[in-house]
Short mmCIF file of C-alpha atoms in Angstrom, two decimals:
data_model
loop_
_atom_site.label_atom_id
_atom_site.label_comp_id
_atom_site.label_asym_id
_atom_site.label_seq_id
_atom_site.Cartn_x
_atom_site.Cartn_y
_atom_site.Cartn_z
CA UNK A 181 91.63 127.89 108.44
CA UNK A 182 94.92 127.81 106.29
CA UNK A 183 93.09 129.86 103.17
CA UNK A 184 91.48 132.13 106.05
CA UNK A 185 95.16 132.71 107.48
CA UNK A 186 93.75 132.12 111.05
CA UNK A 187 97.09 131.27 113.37
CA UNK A 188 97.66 127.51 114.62
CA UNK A 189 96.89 127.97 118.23
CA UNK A 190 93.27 129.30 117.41
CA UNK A 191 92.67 125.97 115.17
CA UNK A 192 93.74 124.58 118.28
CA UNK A 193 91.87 126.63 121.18
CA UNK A 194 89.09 125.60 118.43
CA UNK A 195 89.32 122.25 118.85
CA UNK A 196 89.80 122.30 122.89
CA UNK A 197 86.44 124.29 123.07
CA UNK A 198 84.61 121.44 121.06
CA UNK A 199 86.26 118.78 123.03
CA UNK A 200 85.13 120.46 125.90
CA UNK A 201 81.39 120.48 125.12
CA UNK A 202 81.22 116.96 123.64
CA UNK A 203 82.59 116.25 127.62
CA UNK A 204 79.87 118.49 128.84
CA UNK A 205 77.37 116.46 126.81
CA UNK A 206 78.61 113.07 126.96
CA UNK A 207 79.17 112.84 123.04
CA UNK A 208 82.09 110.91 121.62
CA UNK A 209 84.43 112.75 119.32
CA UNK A 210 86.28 112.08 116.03
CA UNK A 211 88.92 114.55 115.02
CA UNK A 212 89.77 113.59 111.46
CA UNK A 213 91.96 115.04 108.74
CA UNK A 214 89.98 116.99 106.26
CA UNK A 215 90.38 118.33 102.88
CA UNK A 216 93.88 116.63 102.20
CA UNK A 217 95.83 116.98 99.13
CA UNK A 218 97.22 113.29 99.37
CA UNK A 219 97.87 111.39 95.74
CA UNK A 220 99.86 109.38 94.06
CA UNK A 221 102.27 112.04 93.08
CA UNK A 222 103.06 113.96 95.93
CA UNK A 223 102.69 111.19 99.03
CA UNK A 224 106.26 111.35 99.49
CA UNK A 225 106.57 115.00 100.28
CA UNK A 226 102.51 114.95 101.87
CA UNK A 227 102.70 112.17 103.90
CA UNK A 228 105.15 114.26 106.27
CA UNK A 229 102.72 117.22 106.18
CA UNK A 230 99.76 114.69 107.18
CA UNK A 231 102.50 113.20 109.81
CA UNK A 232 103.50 116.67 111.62
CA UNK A 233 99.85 118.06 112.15
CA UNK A 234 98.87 114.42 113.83
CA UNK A 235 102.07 115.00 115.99
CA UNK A 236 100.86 117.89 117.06
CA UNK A 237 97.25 116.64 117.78
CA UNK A 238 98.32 113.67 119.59
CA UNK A 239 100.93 115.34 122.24
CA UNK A 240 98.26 118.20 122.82
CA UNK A 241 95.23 115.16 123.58
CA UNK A 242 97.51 112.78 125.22
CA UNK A 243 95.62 113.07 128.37
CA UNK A 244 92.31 112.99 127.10
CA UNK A 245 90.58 109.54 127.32
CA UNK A 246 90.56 107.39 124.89
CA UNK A 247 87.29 106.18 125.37
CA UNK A 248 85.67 109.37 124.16
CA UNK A 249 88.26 111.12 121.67
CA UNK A 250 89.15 109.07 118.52
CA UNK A 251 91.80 110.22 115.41
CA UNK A 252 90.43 109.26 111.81
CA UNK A 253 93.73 109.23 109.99
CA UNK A 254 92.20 110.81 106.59
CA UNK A 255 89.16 111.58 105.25
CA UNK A 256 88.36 110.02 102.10
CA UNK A 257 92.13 109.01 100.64
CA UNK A 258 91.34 109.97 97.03
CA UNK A 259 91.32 107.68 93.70
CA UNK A 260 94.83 106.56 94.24
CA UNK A 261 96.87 104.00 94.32
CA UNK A 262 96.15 101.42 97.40
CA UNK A 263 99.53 100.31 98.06
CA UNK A 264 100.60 103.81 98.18
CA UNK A 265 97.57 104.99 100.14
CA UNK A 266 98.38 101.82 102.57
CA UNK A 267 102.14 103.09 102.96
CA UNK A 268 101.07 106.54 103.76
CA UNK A 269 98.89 104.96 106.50
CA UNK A 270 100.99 102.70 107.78
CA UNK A 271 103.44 105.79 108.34
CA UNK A 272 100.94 108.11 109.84
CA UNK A 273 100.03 105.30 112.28
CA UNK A 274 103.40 104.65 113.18
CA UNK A 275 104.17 108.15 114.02
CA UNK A 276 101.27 108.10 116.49
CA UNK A 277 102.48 104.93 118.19
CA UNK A 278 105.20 106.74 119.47
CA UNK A 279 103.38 108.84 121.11
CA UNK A 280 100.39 107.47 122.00
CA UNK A 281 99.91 103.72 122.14
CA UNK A 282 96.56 103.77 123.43
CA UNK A 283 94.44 106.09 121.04
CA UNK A 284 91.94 104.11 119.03
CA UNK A 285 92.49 105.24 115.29
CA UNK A 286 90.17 105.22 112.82
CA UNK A 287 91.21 103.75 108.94
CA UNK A 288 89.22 104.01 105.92
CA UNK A 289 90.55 102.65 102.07
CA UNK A 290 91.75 104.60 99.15
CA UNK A 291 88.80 105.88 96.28
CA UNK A 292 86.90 108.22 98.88
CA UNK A 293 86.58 104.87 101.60
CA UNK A 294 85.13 102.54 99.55
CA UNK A 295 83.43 99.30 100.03
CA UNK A 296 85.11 97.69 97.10
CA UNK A 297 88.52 98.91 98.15
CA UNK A 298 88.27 98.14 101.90
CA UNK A 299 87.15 94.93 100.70
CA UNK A 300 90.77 94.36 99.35
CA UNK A 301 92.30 95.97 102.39
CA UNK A 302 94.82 93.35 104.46
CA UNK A 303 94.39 95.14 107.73
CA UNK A 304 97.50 97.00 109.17
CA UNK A 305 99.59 95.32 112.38
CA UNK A 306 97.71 97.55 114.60
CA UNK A 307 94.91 95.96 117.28
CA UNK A 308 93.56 99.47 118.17
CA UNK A 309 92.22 100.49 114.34
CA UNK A 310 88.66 100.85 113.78
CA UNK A 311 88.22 100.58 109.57
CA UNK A 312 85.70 102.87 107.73
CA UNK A 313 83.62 103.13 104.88
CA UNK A 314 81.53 105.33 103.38
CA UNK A 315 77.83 103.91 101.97
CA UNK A 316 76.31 106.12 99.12
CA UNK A 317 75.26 102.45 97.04
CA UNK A 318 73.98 103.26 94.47
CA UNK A 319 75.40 106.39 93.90
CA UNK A 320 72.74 106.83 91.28
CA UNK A 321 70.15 107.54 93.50
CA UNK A 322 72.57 109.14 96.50
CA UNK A 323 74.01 112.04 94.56
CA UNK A 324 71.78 112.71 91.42
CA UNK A 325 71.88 116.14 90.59
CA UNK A 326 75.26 116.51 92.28
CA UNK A 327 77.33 119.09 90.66
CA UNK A 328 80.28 118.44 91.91
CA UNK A 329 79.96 114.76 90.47
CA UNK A 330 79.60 115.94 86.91
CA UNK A 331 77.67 114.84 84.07
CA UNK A 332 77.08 111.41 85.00
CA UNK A 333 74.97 112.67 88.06
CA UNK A 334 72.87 114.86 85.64
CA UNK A 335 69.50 112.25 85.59
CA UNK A 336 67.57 113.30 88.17
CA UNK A 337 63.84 112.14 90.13
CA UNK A 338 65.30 109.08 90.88
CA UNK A 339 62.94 107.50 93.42
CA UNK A 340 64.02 104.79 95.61
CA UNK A 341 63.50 101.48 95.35
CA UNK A 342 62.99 101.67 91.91
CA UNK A 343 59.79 101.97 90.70
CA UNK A 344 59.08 101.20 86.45
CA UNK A 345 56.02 104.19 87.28
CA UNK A 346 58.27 106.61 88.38
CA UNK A 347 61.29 106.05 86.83
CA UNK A 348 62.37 109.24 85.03
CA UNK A 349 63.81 109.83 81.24
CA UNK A 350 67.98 109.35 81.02
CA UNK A 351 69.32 112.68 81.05
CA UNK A 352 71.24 113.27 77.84
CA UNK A 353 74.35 114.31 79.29
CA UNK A 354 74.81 111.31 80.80
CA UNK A 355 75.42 109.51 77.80
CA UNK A 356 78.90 108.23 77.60
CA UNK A 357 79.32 108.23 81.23
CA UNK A 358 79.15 105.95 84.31
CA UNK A 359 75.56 107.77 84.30
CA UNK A 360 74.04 105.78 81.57
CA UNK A 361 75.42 102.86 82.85
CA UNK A 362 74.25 102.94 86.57
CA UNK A 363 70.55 104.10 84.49
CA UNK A 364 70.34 100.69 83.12
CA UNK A 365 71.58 99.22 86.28
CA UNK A 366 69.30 100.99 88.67
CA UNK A 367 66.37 98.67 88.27
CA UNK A 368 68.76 95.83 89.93
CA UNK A 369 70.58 97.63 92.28
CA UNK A 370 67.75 100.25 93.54
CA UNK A 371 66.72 98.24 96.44
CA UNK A 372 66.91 97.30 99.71
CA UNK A 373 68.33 93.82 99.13
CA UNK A 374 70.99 94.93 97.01
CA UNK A 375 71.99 97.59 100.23
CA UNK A 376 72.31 94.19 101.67
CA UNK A 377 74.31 92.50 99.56
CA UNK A 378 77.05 95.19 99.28
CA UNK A 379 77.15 95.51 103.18
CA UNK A 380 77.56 92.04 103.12
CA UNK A 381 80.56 92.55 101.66
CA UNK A 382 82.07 94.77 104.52
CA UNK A 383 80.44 92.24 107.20
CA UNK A 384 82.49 89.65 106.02
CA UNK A 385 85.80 91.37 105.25
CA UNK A 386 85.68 92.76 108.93
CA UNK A 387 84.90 88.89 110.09
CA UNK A 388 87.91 87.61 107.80
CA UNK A 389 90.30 89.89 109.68
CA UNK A 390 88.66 90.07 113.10
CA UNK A 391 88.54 93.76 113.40
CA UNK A 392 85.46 96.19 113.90
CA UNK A 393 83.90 98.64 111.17
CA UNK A 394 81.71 101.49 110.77
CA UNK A 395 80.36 103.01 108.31
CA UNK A 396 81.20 106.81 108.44
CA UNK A 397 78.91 108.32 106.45
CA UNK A 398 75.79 107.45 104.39
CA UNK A 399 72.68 109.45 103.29
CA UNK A 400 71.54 111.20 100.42
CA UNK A 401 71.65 114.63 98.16
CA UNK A 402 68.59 116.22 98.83
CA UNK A 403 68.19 118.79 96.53
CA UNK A 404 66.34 116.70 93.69
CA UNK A 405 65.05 113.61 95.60
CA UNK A 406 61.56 113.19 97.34
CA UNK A 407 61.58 112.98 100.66
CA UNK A 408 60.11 109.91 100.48
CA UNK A 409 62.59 108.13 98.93
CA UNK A 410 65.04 109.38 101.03
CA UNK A 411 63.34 107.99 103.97
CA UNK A 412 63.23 104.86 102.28
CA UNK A 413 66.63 104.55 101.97
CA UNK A 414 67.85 106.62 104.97
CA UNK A 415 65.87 103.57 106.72
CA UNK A 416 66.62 100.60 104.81
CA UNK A 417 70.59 101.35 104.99
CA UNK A 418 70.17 101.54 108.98
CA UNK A 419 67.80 98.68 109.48
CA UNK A 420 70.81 97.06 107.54
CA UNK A 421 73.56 98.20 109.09
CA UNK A 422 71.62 97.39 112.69
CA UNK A 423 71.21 93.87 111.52
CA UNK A 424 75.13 93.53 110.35
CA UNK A 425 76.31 95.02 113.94
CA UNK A 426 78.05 98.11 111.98
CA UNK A 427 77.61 101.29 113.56
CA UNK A 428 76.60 104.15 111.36
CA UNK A 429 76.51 108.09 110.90
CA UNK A 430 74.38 109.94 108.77
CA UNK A 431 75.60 112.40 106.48
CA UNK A 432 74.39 115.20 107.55
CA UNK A 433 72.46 117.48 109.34
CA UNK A 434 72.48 120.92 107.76
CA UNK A 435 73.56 121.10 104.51
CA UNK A 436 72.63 119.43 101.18
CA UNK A 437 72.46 116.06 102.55
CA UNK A 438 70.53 117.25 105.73
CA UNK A 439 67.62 115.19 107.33
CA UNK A 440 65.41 118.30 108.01
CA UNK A 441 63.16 120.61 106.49
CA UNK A 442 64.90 123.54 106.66
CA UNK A 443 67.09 124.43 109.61
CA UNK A 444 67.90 121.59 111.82
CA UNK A 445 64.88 120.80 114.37
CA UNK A 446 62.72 118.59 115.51
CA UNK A 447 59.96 120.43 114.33
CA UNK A 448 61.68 120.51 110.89
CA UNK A 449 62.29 116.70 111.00
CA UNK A 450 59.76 114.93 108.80
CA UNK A 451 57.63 112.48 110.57
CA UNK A 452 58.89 109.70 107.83
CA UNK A 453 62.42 110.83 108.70
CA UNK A 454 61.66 110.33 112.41
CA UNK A 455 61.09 106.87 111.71
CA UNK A 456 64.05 106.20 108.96
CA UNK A 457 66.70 107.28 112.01
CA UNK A 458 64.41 105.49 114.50
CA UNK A 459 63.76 108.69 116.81
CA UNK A 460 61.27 107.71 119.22
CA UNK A 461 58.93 110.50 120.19
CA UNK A 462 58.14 110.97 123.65
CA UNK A 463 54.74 112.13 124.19
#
């Protein structure tokens, strides 16, 4: 909206609009903080930016229930420091408070919410937090072909589990990168007990502190995987997640980590995906 120019109260008349439809459907919603410019050099001065839209956000909602509307602090806190990640957090949470005590918040870790870092999280003095993560394990498979990931993404025809058959040739730009490690890895950690074990992880971090997780996101990059495999492990990181008690959302719906064929449909939604997200037909 900022790059498009488009004037604060229409964000705003935006968001009441969507608020108003997920009432109309009985949908929950999370409003989160997108598309920050949070690091380790500028929290100081960003932190107060993050603070003042959240104001803003939470005197507008304060009426709205607190059952159904939830605020996700920030969306994937970059490679950064944690301490200074956990500081800007703490703030932004604080800020809230005194406004709005009740609202359920919703936390993830620094390094794009990862496992490994929420794993080292000590939870904030807050009982209303819900902590997040985001599941792409192994990234190998997740986001081959990803551009945006760079040359250590460049292998691609990964198929999931691994499979000796199947296994494609290392891309050569890959070489020298996290790429040609997580190659060499892949036969260990392309599997559905290894999903396991890393959600493990989370299952017992939440237990440690005594608070409740989800995991925000999870699927795969579609462009250069078989739908197969991405049934596969669409279904074994839910069956997981189902088994550990952690509520999930799948990443996404209509772009290059969509679940359909095409524009998003149930007649566009292959039959294998139908049974990876556990959609029961009704004949």
């Amino acid at each position: 909206f900022q790059a498009n120019n488009v004037p604060e109260e229409q964000v705003f008349v935006k968001i009441d609009k969507v608020i108003k439809q997920c009432k109309t459907y009985g949908f929950k919603l999370v409003i989160d903080y997108h598309y920050g410019k949070l690091d380790d050099a500028n929290y100081l001065t960003e932190t107060p930016k993050i603070v003042a839209v959240w104001l803003k956000l939470t005197k507008r909602y304060l009426q709205e229930s607190p059952d159904n509307l939830f605020f996700e602090l920030y969306n994937e806190p970059p490679h950064m420091d944690p301490k200074i990640w956990k500081d800007a957090a703490y703030n932004i949470t604080n800020a809230i408070r005194k406004i709005d005590a009740k609202r359920t918040l919703i936390i993830g870790a620094s390094n794009f919410n990862s496992i490994y870092e929420l794993s080292r999280f000590i939870r904030l003095p807050d009982e209303n937090i819900i902590y997040t993560f985001h599941f792409y394990e192994p990234f190998f498979f997740t986001h081959q072909g990803a551009s945006w990931v760079g040359s250590q993404s460049a292998t691609t025809g990964v198929p999931f589990p691994y499979s000796a058959e199947n296994f494609p040739e290392i891309n050569p730009k890959t070489k020298n990168t996290w790429g040609e490690t997580n190659y060499y890895q892949y036969k260990l950690d392309g599997n559905e007990q290894s999903i396991k074990d890393k959600l493990l992880i989370i299952k017992k971090w939440a237990a440690k502190y005594y608070v409740p997780v989800i995991c925000g996101e999870y699927g795969v990059y579609n462009e250069y995987t078989d739908i197969d495999s991405r049934c596969r492990y669409i279904k074994a990181v839910r069956r997981t997640l189902k088994a550990y008690h952690i509520p999930g959302m799948l990443w996404d719906y209509n772009t290059n980590f969509s679940i359909f064929k095409g524009e998003p449909s149930l007649n566009n939604l292959p039959e294998c995906m139908k049974n990876a997200i556990g959609y029961n037909v009704k004949k």
